[in-house]
């Protein structure tokens, strides 16, 4: 229960992406919910062999480390190695609040997500990259405007990772992003 | 995708319960995430035969009807039949945005949750009732103070439903709630 009360803090961690209506920044708690819903709805676009129930669980816990480490905006320039070390320490502290076996299971699942090597983790990572562009499009630009990026930057930093685990989702959204920047 | 963008609106629906730190009301999007995490962590308290993956999916979609119908605070006095009709209409509209078979599946899962008859739905409902008292305790009273309720009211309106699907969780929290009201 201490872990579940600690998790409540994720609702106070703001992200760079706005809500679809642009009214305020999205927080990492509601982002995690929305991603799990993306997995439920878009499961048919997952490659064969992906276990959607594991993907949903990964997405539910993937951002908990931000309680300590904060959100690292995808277009920001941060020290990647330092951020990874900070997130790993956070994972040990936060998942360490759970009973032994359960804490180890959660940590293992989070490490699998971060490594992005298994089919489940690749698909989960793709959804994590696919949701923000949708909210940027819906809200009129969002973090693209804040970070003054262009189509090529989006394609490189986000598109490649979406295509890695869910090529059909990138094929679907790429023309919409191109049209946004061409306007 | 229209459904997933519509779902974004749930992040703007405020509930009667505050965050654990009392800083603001919780919204139904982040509430849904937190509940799914409760299911992952507290699954060992589920009765035999409960399918946790189905419980998690139920909890992820259970509040989407509030986009149209709003949140109905548990200590509020609203017309229950009218609220149920409003939520049913919302379910048909919102799940109707999904492709045919998928929309029907989501609607069926939501109806199962609402009916609270199957083991999965009973456990999911128990978690939905168990989370707010924890946040009220953490934040110093929350919706109990706003609605000026006493221990017996909490036990009747919330405790009975927690105990219905997860007796050990009610046994755990009941003394804490009693101590709060005795202080």
Coordinates of C-alpha atoms in Angstrom, one line a residue:
Chain A
X1 CA 0.0 0.0 0.0
X2 CA 2.9 2.4 0.6
X3 CA 3.9 1.8 -3.0
X4 CA 0.4 2.6 -4.3
X5 CA 0.3 5.8 -2.2
X6 CA 3.7 6.8 -3.5
X7 CA 2.5 6.1 -7.1
X8 CA -0.1 8.8 -6.6
X9 CA 2.7 11.4 -7.0
X10 CA 2.9 10.5 -10.7
X11 CA -0.2 12.5 -11.2
X12 CA 1.8 15.6 -10.3
X13 CA 4.6 15.0 -12.9
X14 CA 3.8 17.2 -16.0
X15 CA 4.9 16.2 -19.5
X16 CA 5.8 18.4 -22.5
X17 CA 2.7 17.2 -24.4
X18 CA -0.6 19.1 -23.9
X19 CA -4.0 17.4 -23.6
X20 CA -5.8 17.0 -26.9
X21 CA -7.8 20.2 -26.2
X22 CA -4.5 22.1 -25.4
X23 CA -5.9 23.3 -22.0
X24 CA -2.9 22.2 -19.9
X25 CA 0.1 19.9 -20.0
X26 CA -0.6 16.2 -19.6
X27 CA 0.6 14.5 -16.5
X28 CA 2.4 11.1 -16.5
X29 CA -0.4 9.3 -14.6
X30 CA -3.2 10.1 -17.1
X31 CA -0.7 9.5 -19.9
X32 CA 0.0 6.0 -18.6
X33 CA -3.8 5.3 -18.5
X34 CA -4.2 6.6 -22.1
X35 CA -1.4 4.5 -23.4
X36 CA -2.8 1.4 -21.8
X37 CA -6.1 2.2 -23.6
X38 CA -4.1 2.7 -26.8
X39 CA -2.8 -0.9 -26.3
X40 CA -6.3 -2.2 -25.8
X41 CA -7.6 -0.5 -28.9
X42 CA -4.6 -0.9 -31.3
X43 CA -3.6 -4.4 -30.3
X44 CA -4.5 -5.6 -33.8
X45 CA -1.5 -3.6 -35.1
X46 CA 0.9 -5.4 -32.9
X47 CA 3.2 -7.9 -34.6
X48 CA 2.4 -11.6 -34.2
X49 CA 3.5 -13.0 -30.8
X50 CA 3.0 -9.8 -28.8
X51 CA 1.2 -10.5 -25.5
X52 CA -1.1 -7.5 -25.1
X53 CA -1.7 -8.1 -21.4
X54 CA 2.1 -7.8 -20.8
X55 CA 2.2 -4.7 -22.9
X56 CA -0.6 -3.1 -20.9
X57 CA 1.2 -3.9 -17.6
X58 CA 4.4 -2.5 -18.9
X59 CA 2.7 0.7 -19.9
X60 CA 1.0 1.1 -16.5
X61 CA 4.4 1.1 -14.7
X62 CA 6.7 2.5 -17.4
X63 CA 6.7 6.1 -16.1
X64 CA 6.8 5.5 -12.3
X65 CA 10.5 6.4 -12.2
X66 CA 9.5 10.0 -13.1
X67 CA 8.3 10.4 -9.5
X68 CA 12.1 10.8 -8.7
X69 CA 13.6 11.6 -12.1
X70 CA 11.0 13.8 -13.7
X71 CA 9.9 13.7 -17.3
X72 CA 12.6 13.9 -20.0
X73 CA 11.0 15.7 -23.0
X74 CA 11.8 13.9 -26.2
X75 CA 12.9 17.0 -27.9
X76 CA 14.9 18.3 -24.9
X77 CA 18.7 18.0 -24.8
X78 CA 19.6 16.2 -21.6
X79 CA 22.5 14.0 -20.7
X80 CA 21.1 10.6 -21.7
X81 CA 23.5 8.5 -19.5
X82 CA 22.9 10.6 -16.4
X83 CA 19.1 10.4 -17.0
X84 CA 19.3 6.6 -17.4
X85 CA 21.3 6.3 -14.1
X86 CA 18.8 8.5 -12.3
X87 CA 15.8 6.4 -13.6
X88 CA 17.5 3.2 -12.7
X89 CA 18.0 4.4 -9.1
X90 CA 14.4 5.5 -9.0
X91 CA 13.2 2.1 -10.2
X92 CA 15.2 0.4 -7.4
X93 CA 13.7 2.8 -4.8
X94 CA 10.1 2.8 -6.0
X95 CA 9.7 -0.9 -6.9
X96 CA 11.7 -1.7 -3.8
X97 CA 8.6 -0.5 -1.8
X98 CA 6.8 -3.6 -2.9
X99 CA 7.1 -7.0 -1.2
X100 CA 10.3 -8.9 -2.4
X101 CA 9.1 -11.1 -5.2
X102 CA 6.6 -8.6 -6.5
X103 CA 9.1 -5.8 -6.4
X104 CA 11.6 -7.9 -8.4
X105 CA 8.9 -8.8 -11.0
X106 CA 8.0 -5.1 -11.5
X107 CA 11.6 -4.1 -11.8
X108 CA 12.2 -6.9 -14.4
X109 CA 9.2 -5.8 -16.4
X110 CA 10.4 -2.1 -16.3
X111 CA 13.9 -3.1 -17.4
X112 CA 12.4 -5.1 -20.3
X113 CA 10.5 -2.1 -21.4
X114 CA 13.5 0.2 -21.2
X115 CA 15.7 -2.2 -23.1
X116 CA 13.2 -2.3 -25.9
X117 CA 14.4 -5.6 -27.3
X118 CA 11.5 -8.1 -26.8
X119 CA 8.5 -7.9 -29.1
X120 CA 6.3 -6.8 -26.2
X121 CA 8.7 -4.0 -25.2
X122 CA 9.1 -2.8 -28.8
X123 CA 5.3 -2.5 -29.2
X124 CA 4.9 -0.8 -25.9
X125 CA 7.7 1.7 -26.8
X126 CA 6.0 2.4 -30.1
X127 CA 2.8 3.3 -28.4
X128 CA 4.6 5.5 -26.0
X129 CA 6.0 7.4 -29.0
X130 CA 2.8 7.3 -31.0
X131 CA 0.5 9.0 -28.5
X132 CA 2.2 12.4 -28.2
X133 CA 2.1 13.2 -31.9
X134 CA -1.7 12.5 -31.9
X135 CA -2.1 15.0 -29.0
X136 CA 0.1 17.5 -30.7
X137 CA -2.0 17.3 -33.9
X138 CA -5.2 17.5 -31.9
X139 CA -4.0 20.6 -30.0
X140 CA -2.5 22.5 -32.9
X141 CA 1.2 21.7 -32.4
X142 CA 1.9 21.3 -28.7
X143 CA 5.5 20.3 -27.9
X144 CA 6.5 20.7 -31.6
X145 CA 6.0 24.4 -31.3
X146 CA 7.5 24.7 -27.8
X147 CA 10.7 23.0 -29.0
X148 CA 10.6 24.5 -32.5
X149 CA 11.2 21.2 -34.3
X150 CA 10.5 20.3 -38.0
X151 CA 9.2 17.2 -39.7
X152 CA 12.6 15.6 -40.1
X153 CA 13.3 15.9 -36.4
X154 CA 10.0 14.3 -35.5
X155 CA 10.6 11.5 -38.0
X156 CA 14.1 10.9 -36.6
X157 CA 13.4 11.1 -32.9
X158 CA 9.9 9.7 -32.8
X159 CA 9.0 8.2 -36.2
X160 CA 11.8 5.7 -36.2
X161 CA 10.8 4.3 -32.8
X162 CA 7.1 4.1 -33.8
X163 CA 8.1 2.2 -37.0
X164 CA 10.3 -0.1 -35.0
X165 CA 7.4 -1.8 -33.2
X166 CA 4.3 -0.7 -35.1
X167 CA 5.1 0.2 -38.7
X168 CA 1.5 0.6 -39.7
X169 CA 1.0 3.2 -37.0
X170 CA 3.9 5.3 -38.4
X171 CA 2.6 4.9 -41.9
X172 CA -0.8 6.2 -40.8
X173 CA 0.4 9.2 -38.9
X174 CA 3.5 10.3 -40.9
X175 CA 1.5 12.0 -43.7
X176 CA -0.6 13.9 -41.1
X177 CA 2.6 15.2 -39.4
X178 CA 4.0 16.2 -42.8
X179 CA 0.9 18.0 -43.7
X180 CA 1.0 19.9 -40.3
X181 CA 4.5 21.2 -40.9
X182 CA 3.7 22.0 -44.6
X183 CA 0.8 24.2 -43.6
Chain B
X1 CA -8.3 6.8 -33.4
X2 CA -11.3 9.0 -33.1
X3 CA -12.2 7.0 -30.0
X4 CA -8.7 7.4 -28.5
X5 CA -8.8 11.2 -29.1
X6 CA -12.3 11.4 -27.5
X7 CA -11.0 9.4 -24.5
X8 CA -8.5 12.2 -23.9
X9 CA -11.5 14.2 -22.5
X10 CA -11.6 11.9 -19.4
X11 CA -8.5 13.8 -18.1
X12 CA -10.8 16.8 -17.7
X13 CA -13.5 15.1 -15.6
X14 CA -12.8 15.9 -11.9
X15 CA -13.8 13.6 -9.1
X16 CA -14.8 14.3 -5.5
X17 CA -11.6 12.6 -4.2
X18 CA -8.4 14.7 -3.9
X19 CA -4.9 13.5 -4.8
X20 CA -3.0 11.9 -1.9
X21 CA -1.3 15.2 -1.3
X22 CA -4.6 17.1 -1.3
X23 CA -3.3 19.5 -3.9
X24 CA -6.3 19.3 -6.3
X25 CA -9.2 17.0 -7.2
X26 CA -8.2 13.8 -9.0
X27 CA -9.4 13.4 -12.5
X28 CA -11.0 10.2 -13.9
X29 CA -8.2 9.5 -16.4
X30 CA -5.4 9.3 -13.7
X31 CA -7.9 7.6 -11.4
X32 CA -8.4 4.8 -14.0
X33 CA -4.6 4.4 -14.3
X34 CA -4.2 4.2 -10.5
X35 CA -6.9 1.6 -10.2
X36 CA -5.3 -0.6 -12.9
X37 CA -2.1 -0.3 -10.9
X38 CA -4.0 -1.3 -7.7
X39 CA -5.2 -4.4 -9.6
X40 CA -1.6 -5.3 -10.6
X41 CA -0.3 -4.9 -7.0
X42 CA -3.3 -6.3 -5.1
X43 CA -4.1 -9.2 -7.3
X44 CA -3.2 -11.7 -4.6
X45 CA -6.2 -10.5 -2.6
X46 CA -8.6 -11.4 -5.5
X47 CA -10.8 -14.5 -4.9
X48 CA -9.8 -17.6 -6.8
X49 CA -10.8 -17.7 -10.4
X50 CA -10.5 -13.9 -11.0
X51 CA -8.7 -13.1 -14.3
X52 CA -6.6 -10.1 -13.4
X53 CA -6.0 -9.1 -17.0
X54 CA -9.7 -8.8 -17.5
X55 CA -10.0 -6.8 -14.3
X56 CA -7.3 -4.4 -15.5
X57 CA -9.1 -3.9 -18.9
X58 CA -12.4 -3.3 -17.1
X59 CA -10.8 -0.6 -14.9
X60 CA -9.2 1.1 -17.9
X61 CA -12.5 1.6 -19.6
X62 CA -14.9 1.8 -16.6
X63 CA -15.2 5.6 -16.3
X64 CA -15.2 6.6 -20.0
X65 CA -18.9 7.2 -19.8
X66 CA -18.2 10.1 -17.5
X67 CA -17.0 12.1 -20.6
X68 CA -20.8 12.6 -21.2
X69 CA -22.3 11.8 -17.8
X70 CA -19.8 13.4 -15.5
X71 CA -18.6 11.8 -12.2
X72 CA -21.4 10.9 -9.7
X73 CA -19.8 11.4 -6.2
X74 CA -20.5 8.4 -4.0
X75 CA -21.8 10.5 -1.1
X76 CA -23.9 12.8 -3.4
X77 CA -27.6 12.5 -3.7
X78 CA -28.4 11.9 -7.4
X79 CA -31.2 10.2 -9.2
X80 CA -29.7 6.7 -9.6
X81 CA -32.0 5.5 -12.4
X82 CA -31.5 8.8 -14.4
X83 CA -27.7 8.5 -13.9
X84 CA -27.7 4.9 -15.1
X85 CA -29.7 5.8 -18.2
X86 CA -27.3 8.7 -18.9
X87 CA -24.3 6.4 -18.5
X88 CA -25.8 3.7 -20.7
X89 CA -26.4 6.3 -23.5
X90 CA -22.8 7.5 -23.1
X91 CA -21.5 4.0 -23.3
X92 CA -23.4 3.4 -26.6
X93 CA -22.1 6.7 -28.1
X94 CA -18.5 6.4 -26.9
X95 CA -17.9 2.7 -27.5
X96 CA -19.8 3.1 -30.8
X97 CA -16.9 5.2 -32.1
X98 CA -14.8 1.9 -32.3
X99 CA -15.1 -0.5 -35.2
X100 CA -18.1 -2.8 -34.9
X101 CA -16.8 -5.9 -33.2
X102 CA -14.4 -4.0 -31.0
X103 CA -17.0 -1.5 -29.9
X104 CA -19.4 -4.4 -29.0
X105 CA -16.6 -6.1 -27.0
X106 CA -15.9 -2.9 -25.0
X107 CA -19.6 -2.3 -24.4
X108 CA -20.0 -5.9 -23.1
X109 CA -17.0 -5.5 -20.8
X110 CA -18.4 -2.2 -19.4
X111 CA -21.8 -3.7 -18.9
X112 CA -20.2 -6.7 -17.0
X113 CA -18.4 -4.2 -14.8
X114 CA -21.6 -2.2 -14.1
X115 CA -23.6 -5.3 -13.3
X116 CA -21.0 -6.4 -10.7
X117 CA -22.1 -10.0 -10.8
X118 CA -19.1 -11.9 -12.2
X119 CA -16.0 -12.5 -10.0
X120 CA -13.9 -10.2 -12.2
X121 CA -16.5 -7.4 -12.0
X122 CA -16.9 -7.8 -8.3
X123 CA -13.2 -7.5 -7.7
X124 CA -12.9 -4.5 -10.1
X125 CA -15.8 -2.7 -8.3
X126 CA -14.1 -3.4 -4.9
X127 CA -10.9 -1.7 -6.1
X128 CA -12.9 1.2 -7.4
X129 CA -14.3 1.7 -3.9
X130 CA -11.1 0.9 -2.1
X131 CA -8.9 3.5 -3.7
X132 CA -10.8 6.7 -2.7
X133 CA -10.7 6.0 1.1
X134 CA -6.9 5.6 0.8
X135 CA -6.6 9.0 -0.8
X136 CA -9.0 10.5 1.7
X137 CA -6.8 9.1 4.6
X138 CA -3.6 10.3 2.9
X139 CA -5.0 13.8 2.3
X140 CA -6.6 14.3 5.7
X141 CA -10.2 13.6 5.0
X142 CA -10.9 14.7 1.4
X143 CA -14.5 13.9 0.2
X144 CA -15.5 12.8 3.7
X145 CA -15.1 16.3 5.0
X146 CA -16.7 17.9 1.9
X147 CA -19.8 15.7 2.2
X148 CA -19.7 15.7 6.1
X149 CA -20.1 11.9 6.4
X150 CA -19.4 9.7 9.4
X151 CA -17.9 6.2 9.8
X152 CA -21.2 4.4 9.4
X153 CA -22.0 6.1 6.2
X154 CA -18.6 5.2 4.8
X155 CA -19.1 1.6 5.9
X156 CA -22.5 1.4 4.3
X157 CA -21.9 3.1 1.0
X158 CA -18.3 2.0 0.4
X159 CA -17.3 -0.7 2.9
X160 CA -20.0 -3.1 1.9
X161 CA -18.9 -2.9 -1.7
X162 CA -15.2 -3.4 -0.9
X163 CA -16.0 -6.4 1.3
X164 CA -18.2 -7.9 -1.5
X165 CA -15.3 -8.5 -3.8
X166 CA -12.2 -8.2 -1.6
X167 CA -13.0 -8.8 2.1
X168 CA -9.4 -8.7 3.2
X169 CA -9.0 -5.1 1.8
X170 CA -12.0 -3.9 3.8
X171 CA -10.7 -5.7 6.9
X172 CA -7.4 -3.8 6.4
X173 CA -8.7 -0.4 5.9
X174 CA -11.8 -0.3 8.2
X175 CA -9.9 0.2 11.4
X176 CA -7.9 3.1 9.8
X177 CA -11.2 4.8 8.7
X178 CA -12.7 4.2 12.2
X179 CA -9.6 5.8 13.8
X180 CA -9.8 8.8 11.5
X181 CA -13.4 9.5 12.5
X182 CA -12.6 8.9 16.2
X183 CA -9.8 11.4 16.2

